[in-house]
Amino acid sequence: MVLTAAAIQQGLRTQRLGRQLSVYGRVDSTNGIARELAEQGAPEGTAVIAREQTGGRGRLGRPWASPPGGLWLSLVLRPPLPVEDWPLIGLAMTVGIAVACETVTNAPVRLKWPNDLVLEGRKLGGVLVEAPGGFAIAGIGLNSNVPADTLPEEIRTRAVSLSDHLGHPVDLVTLTQELLLEVERHYDLLSIDRKAVIEQWRRKAVTLGRRVRVLGPEVIEGVAESVDDRGALVVRTEAGPRTVVAGDVLLREFETP
Ligand code: BT5
């Protein structure tokens, strides 16, 4: 089915997410459009989808390859949480996305701290939460029907798509509807029972219990032990436990972020 706002909204089971929804052809970045809408007062849950992005971005200004066939989606959020807790939003989103992918395709999607979706040990997608003031924009990038060999050469061997895994394309309309539903559920659950969200994240995590090197303001090496109540990663190092709020986790020596 073709990805249009009407197709997605027909049968959409969410309360807020995607109730206002625009689907574009090619844009610079859906996060940019969502931000403009938020600044004009768009309500929580307003969603922006593009079939293709020319300036898709990841964390720390890194580029996000966004050819046609992927799900490139941004949400306007007005979180009822103190700003210190906003790092949990990305965590909750990735749990929701993983649950939705599993429901629709059965693919065993796993999570890597902070906001990565992993399948077959490769990157399936990620979430970028930007907080320019007063509201948050959550950008979701999911390689749904993007064959990894159409991605830029430098990421090809580290990326995977649902269609690569399944051997056939997924229905983007169904996937988007399920994703909005599960993301809403897990985002809402954060305000009620954050421990439940963190516990679900832990169960899907590939990061915990492993030796890691964390690239942040400084490089920390040790065993990733847990994620705390604020979504920070706790690493057991030779000098004792360290808490990391932001960074990239490398699970192997030769990995690059
Ligand atoms: C992320 O950043 O994983 C967050 C990506 C969020 C993208 C969405 S798409 C909709 C919305 N609009 C935007 O402009 N952005 C959001 P990070 O953890 O920094 O990962 C970026 C790194 O992943 C890059 O440096 C590459 O190594 C790799 N990468 C880039 N494109 C990829 C792709 N399509 N699949 C897998 N890996 C990719």
Short mmCIF file of C-alpha atoms and ligand atoms in Angstrom, two decimals:
data_model
loop_
_atom_site.label_atom_id
_atom_site.label_comp_id
_atom_site.label_asym_id
_atom_site.label_seq_id
_atom_site.Cartn_x
_atom_site.Cartn_y
_atom_site.Cartn_z
CA MET A 1 0.00 0.00 0.00
CA VAL A 2 1.26 3.49 -0.82
CA LEU A 3 2.34 5.53 2.20
CA THR A 4 -0.14 8.42 2.41
CA ALA A 5 -1.59 10.27 5.38
CA ALA A 6 -5.08 8.97 4.57
CA ALA A 7 -3.92 5.35 4.39
CA ILE A 8 -2.11 5.62 7.72
CA GLN A 9 -4.92 7.40 9.52
CA GLN A 10 -7.50 4.89 8.39
CA GLY A 11 -7.48 2.34 11.19
CA LEU A 12 -4.90 4.22 13.30
CA ARG A 13 -5.47 3.24 16.93
CA THR A 14 -3.54 5.99 18.73
CA GLN A 15 -4.91 8.75 20.95
CA ARG A 16 -2.51 11.51 19.90
CA LEU A 17 0.42 10.28 17.82
CA GLY A 18 -0.22 10.73 14.12
CA ARG A 19 -3.66 12.29 14.58
CA GLN A 20 -2.12 15.27 12.77
CA LEU A 21 0.04 13.85 10.04
CA SER A 22 1.72 15.05 6.87
CA VAL A 23 3.49 12.84 4.38
CA TYR A 24 6.03 14.52 2.11
CA GLY A 25 7.97 13.32 -0.91
CA ARG A 26 11.53 14.55 -0.56
CA VAL A 27 12.55 16.91 2.25
CA ASP A 28 15.73 18.04 3.93
CA SER A 29 14.91 16.60 7.38
CA THR A 30 11.56 15.70 8.93
CA ASN A 31 12.94 16.88 12.28
CA GLY A 32 13.34 20.36 10.80
CA ILE A 33 9.74 20.44 9.55
CA ALA A 34 8.38 19.09 12.84
CA ARG A 35 10.32 21.73 14.73
CA GLU A 36 8.77 24.53 12.63
CA LEU A 37 5.31 23.07 13.27
CA ALA A 38 6.01 22.84 17.01
CA GLU A 39 7.13 26.46 17.06
CA GLN A 40 3.82 27.39 15.45
CA GLY A 41 1.99 25.56 18.27
CA ALA A 42 1.37 22.13 16.74
CA PRO A 43 -0.10 19.75 19.32
CA GLU A 44 1.70 16.80 20.83
CA GLY A 45 1.71 13.84 18.51
CA THR A 46 1.90 15.84 15.29
CA ALA A 47 3.78 13.61 12.87
CA VAL A 48 5.85 14.36 9.78
CA ILE A 49 6.86 11.59 7.40
CA ALA A 50 9.00 11.85 4.27
CA ARG A 51 9.63 9.23 1.61
CA GLU A 52 13.16 10.52 1.24
CA GLN A 53 15.44 12.94 3.12
CA THR A 54 18.33 14.81 1.57
CA GLY A 55 19.71 16.12 4.88
CA GLY A 56 18.66 13.41 7.33
CA ARG A 57 20.69 13.64 10.51
CA GLY A 58 21.69 11.50 13.43
CA ARG A 59 23.06 12.47 16.81
CA LEU A 60 26.01 14.89 17.08
CA GLY A 61 25.36 16.23 13.58
CA ARG A 62 26.12 12.91 11.92
CA PRO A 63 24.42 12.24 8.59
CA TRP A 64 21.53 9.79 8.37
CA ALA A 65 21.17 8.09 4.97
CA SER A 66 17.49 8.28 4.04
CA PRO A 67 16.76 6.87 0.57
CA PRO A 68 13.23 5.95 -0.55
CA GLY A 69 11.83 2.81 1.09
CA GLY A 70 12.69 3.70 4.68
CA LEU A 71 10.49 5.07 7.39
CA TRP A 72 11.64 8.60 8.18
CA LEU A 73 9.30 10.04 10.78
CA SER A 74 9.35 12.88 13.30
CA LEU A 75 6.99 13.55 16.18
CA VAL A 76 6.24 16.73 18.09
CA LEU A 77 6.25 15.93 21.81
CA ARG A 78 5.39 18.09 24.77
CA PRO A 79 6.64 15.75 27.50
CA PRO A 80 5.04 16.01 30.94
CA LEU A 81 8.42 15.12 32.48
CA PRO A 82 11.23 17.20 33.97
CA VAL A 83 13.90 17.93 31.36
CA GLU A 84 16.46 15.76 33.23
CA ASP A 85 14.25 12.79 32.39
CA TRP A 86 14.00 13.50 28.68
CA PRO A 87 16.83 11.05 27.83
CA LEU A 88 14.30 8.37 28.76
CA ILE A 89 12.12 9.40 25.83
CA GLY A 90 14.51 7.93 23.27
CA LEU A 91 14.72 4.73 25.28
CA ALA A 92 10.94 4.42 25.46
CA MET A 93 10.62 5.10 21.72
CA THR A 94 13.11 2.40 20.78
CA VAL A 95 11.23 -0.13 22.94
CA GLY A 96 7.98 0.80 21.16
CA ILE A 97 9.59 0.58 17.72
CA ALA A 98 11.11 -2.83 18.50
CA VAL A 99 7.77 -4.16 19.74
CA ALA A 100 6.02 -2.85 16.60
CA CYS A 101 8.62 -4.42 14.28
CA GLU A 102 8.28 -7.74 16.08
CA THR A 103 4.48 -7.63 15.92
CA VAL A 104 4.41 -6.89 12.20
CA THR A 105 7.38 -8.96 10.98
CA ASN A 106 8.47 -11.28 13.81
CA ALA A 107 12.01 -9.93 13.45
CA PRO A 108 13.92 -10.17 16.76
CA VAL A 109 14.85 -6.49 17.04
CA ARG A 110 17.26 -5.63 19.87
CA LEU A 111 18.37 -2.34 21.42
CA LYS A 112 21.73 -0.73 21.93
CA TRP A 113 22.27 2.20 24.28
CA PRO A 114 21.27 4.89 23.93
CA ASN A 115 18.85 4.88 20.97
CA ASP A 116 19.83 2.22 18.45
CA LEU A 117 17.72 -0.54 16.94
CA VAL A 118 19.73 -3.62 16.08
CA LEU A 119 18.96 -6.69 13.98
CA GLU A 120 21.40 -9.47 13.06
CA GLY A 121 24.03 -7.44 14.95
CA ARG A 122 23.66 -4.53 12.53
CA LYS A 123 22.00 -1.15 12.76
CA LEU A 124 18.35 -1.23 11.71
CA GLY A 125 17.48 2.26 12.86
CA GLY A 126 17.85 4.94 15.46
CA VAL A 127 16.08 7.73 17.27
CA LEU A 128 17.21 11.34 17.52
CA VAL A 129 15.54 13.41 20.24
CA GLU A 130 16.11 17.14 19.94
CA ALA A 131 14.95 19.57 22.59
CA PRO A 132 15.24 23.09 21.22
CA GLY A 133 13.27 24.59 24.12
CA GLY A 134 9.94 23.76 25.70
CA PHE A 135 9.16 20.83 23.44
CA ALA A 136 10.92 17.81 22.01
CA ILE A 137 11.20 16.52 18.47
CA ALA A 138 11.67 12.77 18.25
CA GLY A 139 12.99 11.64 14.88
CA ILE A 140 12.73 7.97 14.04
CA GLY A 141 14.78 6.42 11.25
CA LEU A 142 13.98 2.81 10.41
CA ASN A 143 15.42 0.92 7.46
CA SER A 144 12.23 -0.84 6.51
CA ASN A 145 12.45 -1.46 2.75
CA VAL A 146 15.95 -0.11 2.19
CA PRO A 147 18.32 -2.81 0.96
CA ALA A 148 21.55 -2.23 2.90
CA ASP A 149 23.54 -2.43 -0.35
CA THR A 150 21.84 0.78 -1.54
CA LEU A 151 23.21 2.68 1.46
CA PRO A 152 26.51 4.61 1.33
CA GLU A 153 29.45 2.25 1.17
CA GLU A 154 30.92 3.22 4.53
CA ILE A 155 27.82 2.07 6.44
CA ARG A 156 26.65 -0.78 4.20
CA THR A 157 28.29 -3.57 6.16
CA ARG A 158 27.03 -2.23 9.50
CA ALA A 159 23.43 -1.61 8.43
CA VAL A 160 20.45 -3.88 7.85
CA SER A 161 16.82 -3.44 6.85
CA LEU A 162 13.65 -5.34 7.67
CA SER A 163 13.36 -6.30 3.99
CA ASP A 164 16.96 -7.64 4.01
CA HIS A 165 16.07 -9.78 7.01
CA LEU A 166 12.72 -11.01 5.68
CA GLY A 167 13.65 -11.39 2.02
CA HIS A 168 10.60 -9.34 1.01
CA PRO A 169 9.28 -5.82 1.58
CA VAL A 170 7.10 -4.93 4.58
CA ASP A 171 3.85 -3.03 4.30
CA LEU A 172 4.87 0.47 5.38
CA VAL A 173 1.32 1.55 6.20
CA THR A 174 0.74 -1.31 8.65
CA LEU A 175 4.22 -0.87 10.11
CA THR A 176 3.71 2.87 10.62
CA GLN A 177 0.33 2.38 12.29
CA GLU A 178 1.70 -0.25 14.67
CA LEU A 179 4.80 1.83 15.35
CA LEU A 180 2.79 4.94 16.26
CA LEU A 181 0.63 2.84 18.59
CA GLU A 182 3.52 1.16 20.41
CA VAL A 183 5.58 4.34 20.59
CA GLU A 184 2.61 6.14 22.14
CA ARG A 185 2.05 3.31 24.63
CA HIS A 186 5.64 3.26 25.80
CA TYR A 187 5.99 7.05 25.84
CA ASP A 188 2.84 7.33 27.95
CA LEU A 189 4.01 4.52 30.23
CA LEU A 190 7.09 6.60 31.08
CA SER A 191 4.95 9.05 33.07
CA ILE A 192 3.17 6.26 34.94
CA ASP A 193 5.78 3.57 35.51
CA ARG A 194 9.25 4.39 34.21
CA LYS A 195 10.72 1.27 35.81
CA ALA A 196 8.50 -0.86 33.58
CA VAL A 197 9.84 0.90 30.48
CA ILE A 198 13.45 0.54 31.62
CA GLU A 199 12.87 -3.11 32.41
CA GLN A 200 11.48 -3.72 28.92
CA TRP A 201 14.46 -1.90 27.44
CA ARG A 202 16.83 -4.07 29.51
CA ARG A 203 15.25 -7.26 28.28
CA LYS A 204 15.87 -6.26 24.68
CA ALA A 205 19.31 -4.75 25.24
CA VAL A 206 22.43 -6.11 23.55
CA THR A 207 24.56 -3.69 25.55
CA LEU A 208 24.29 -4.98 29.10
CA GLY A 209 26.75 -7.46 30.58
CA ARG A 210 29.19 -6.78 27.71
CA ARG A 211 32.62 -5.19 27.69
CA VAL A 212 32.22 -1.79 26.13
CA ARG A 213 34.13 1.26 25.17
CA VAL A 214 32.01 4.38 25.54
CA LEU A 215 32.94 7.42 23.51
CA GLY A 216 31.57 10.51 25.21
CA PRO A 217 33.18 13.64 26.58
CA GLU A 218 35.86 11.10 27.59
CA VAL A 219 36.52 7.48 26.72
CA ILE A 220 35.35 4.99 29.33
CA GLU A 221 36.08 1.26 29.22
CA GLY A 222 34.47 -1.43 31.31
CA VAL A 223 31.46 -3.68 31.55
CA ALA A 224 28.06 -2.13 30.83
CA GLU A 225 26.13 -3.02 33.93
CA SER A 226 22.74 -1.31 33.86
CA VAL A 227 20.67 1.67 32.88
CA ASP A 228 19.61 3.91 35.74
CA ASP A 229 16.27 5.63 36.45
CA ARG A 230 17.19 8.54 34.21
CA GLY A 231 18.27 6.44 31.25
CA ALA A 232 22.02 6.83 31.88
CA LEU A 233 24.36 3.88 31.27
CA VAL A 234 26.24 2.53 34.28
CA VAL A 235 29.65 1.10 33.39
CA ARG A 236 31.79 -0.88 35.83
CA THR A 237 35.37 0.27 35.26
CA GLU A 238 38.58 -0.68 37.05
CA ALA A 239 38.23 2.54 39.04
CA GLY A 240 34.63 1.79 40.06
CA PRO A 241 31.19 2.45 38.57
CA ARG A 242 30.76 5.35 36.14
CA THR A 243 27.50 6.83 34.91
CA VAL A 244 27.35 7.97 31.29
CA VAL A 245 24.58 10.33 30.21
CA ALA A 246 25.50 10.70 26.53
CA GLY A 247 27.87 8.89 24.22
CA ASP A 248 28.34 6.08 21.75
CA VAL A 249 28.85 2.52 22.84
CA LEU A 250 31.26 0.32 20.98
CA LEU A 251 30.75 -3.36 21.68
CA ARG A 252 33.90 -4.42 19.87
CA GLU A 253 37.35 -2.96 19.69
CA PHE A 254 37.24 -2.41 15.93
CA GLU A 255 33.80 -0.82 15.81
CA THR A 256 33.18 2.79 14.87
CA PRO A 257 30.00 4.69 15.81
C1 BT5 B 1 20.72 7.88 15.01
O1 BT5 B 1 21.84 8.68 15.09
O2 BT5 B 1 20.70 6.69 15.01
C2 BT5 B 1 19.41 8.68 14.87
C3 BT5 B 1 18.89 8.65 13.46
C4 BT5 B 1 17.59 9.41 13.35
C5 BT5 B 1 17.15 9.58 11.92
C6 BT5 B 1 15.77 10.14 11.83
S1 BT5 B 1 15.05 9.96 10.25
C7 BT5 B 1 13.75 10.98 10.65
C8 BT5 B 1 14.35 12.13 11.47
N1 BT5 B 1 14.82 13.20 10.63
C9 BT5 B 1 16.15 13.36 10.71
O3 BT5 B 1 16.83 14.20 10.09
N2 BT5 B 1 16.66 12.46 11.59
C10 BT5 B 1 15.61 11.63 12.16
P1 BT5 B 1 23.31 8.13 15.41
O4 BT5 B 1 23.28 7.19 16.59
O5 BT5 B 1 24.16 9.34 15.51
O6 BT5 B 1 23.70 7.28 14.15
C11 BT5 B 1 24.24 7.88 12.99
C12 BT5 B 1 25.22 6.90 12.37
O7 BT5 B 1 24.51 5.76 11.85
C13 BT5 B 1 25.95 7.48 11.16
O8 BT5 B 1 27.14 8.10 11.57
C14 BT5 B 1 26.22 6.25 10.30
O9 BT5 B 1 27.39 5.56 10.75
C15 BT5 B 1 25.04 5.35 10.59
N3 BT5 B 1 23.94 5.46 9.61
C16 BT5 B 1 23.58 6.52 8.85
N4 BT5 B 1 22.49 6.23 8.10
C17 BT5 B 1 22.16 4.95 8.39
C18 BT5 B 1 21.12 4.09 7.96
N5 BT5 B 1 20.17 4.47 7.11
N6 BT5 B 1 21.09 2.83 8.50
C19 BT5 B 1 22.02 2.41 9.39
N7 BT5 B 1 23.02 3.19 9.83
C20 BT5 B 1 23.09 4.45 9.35
#
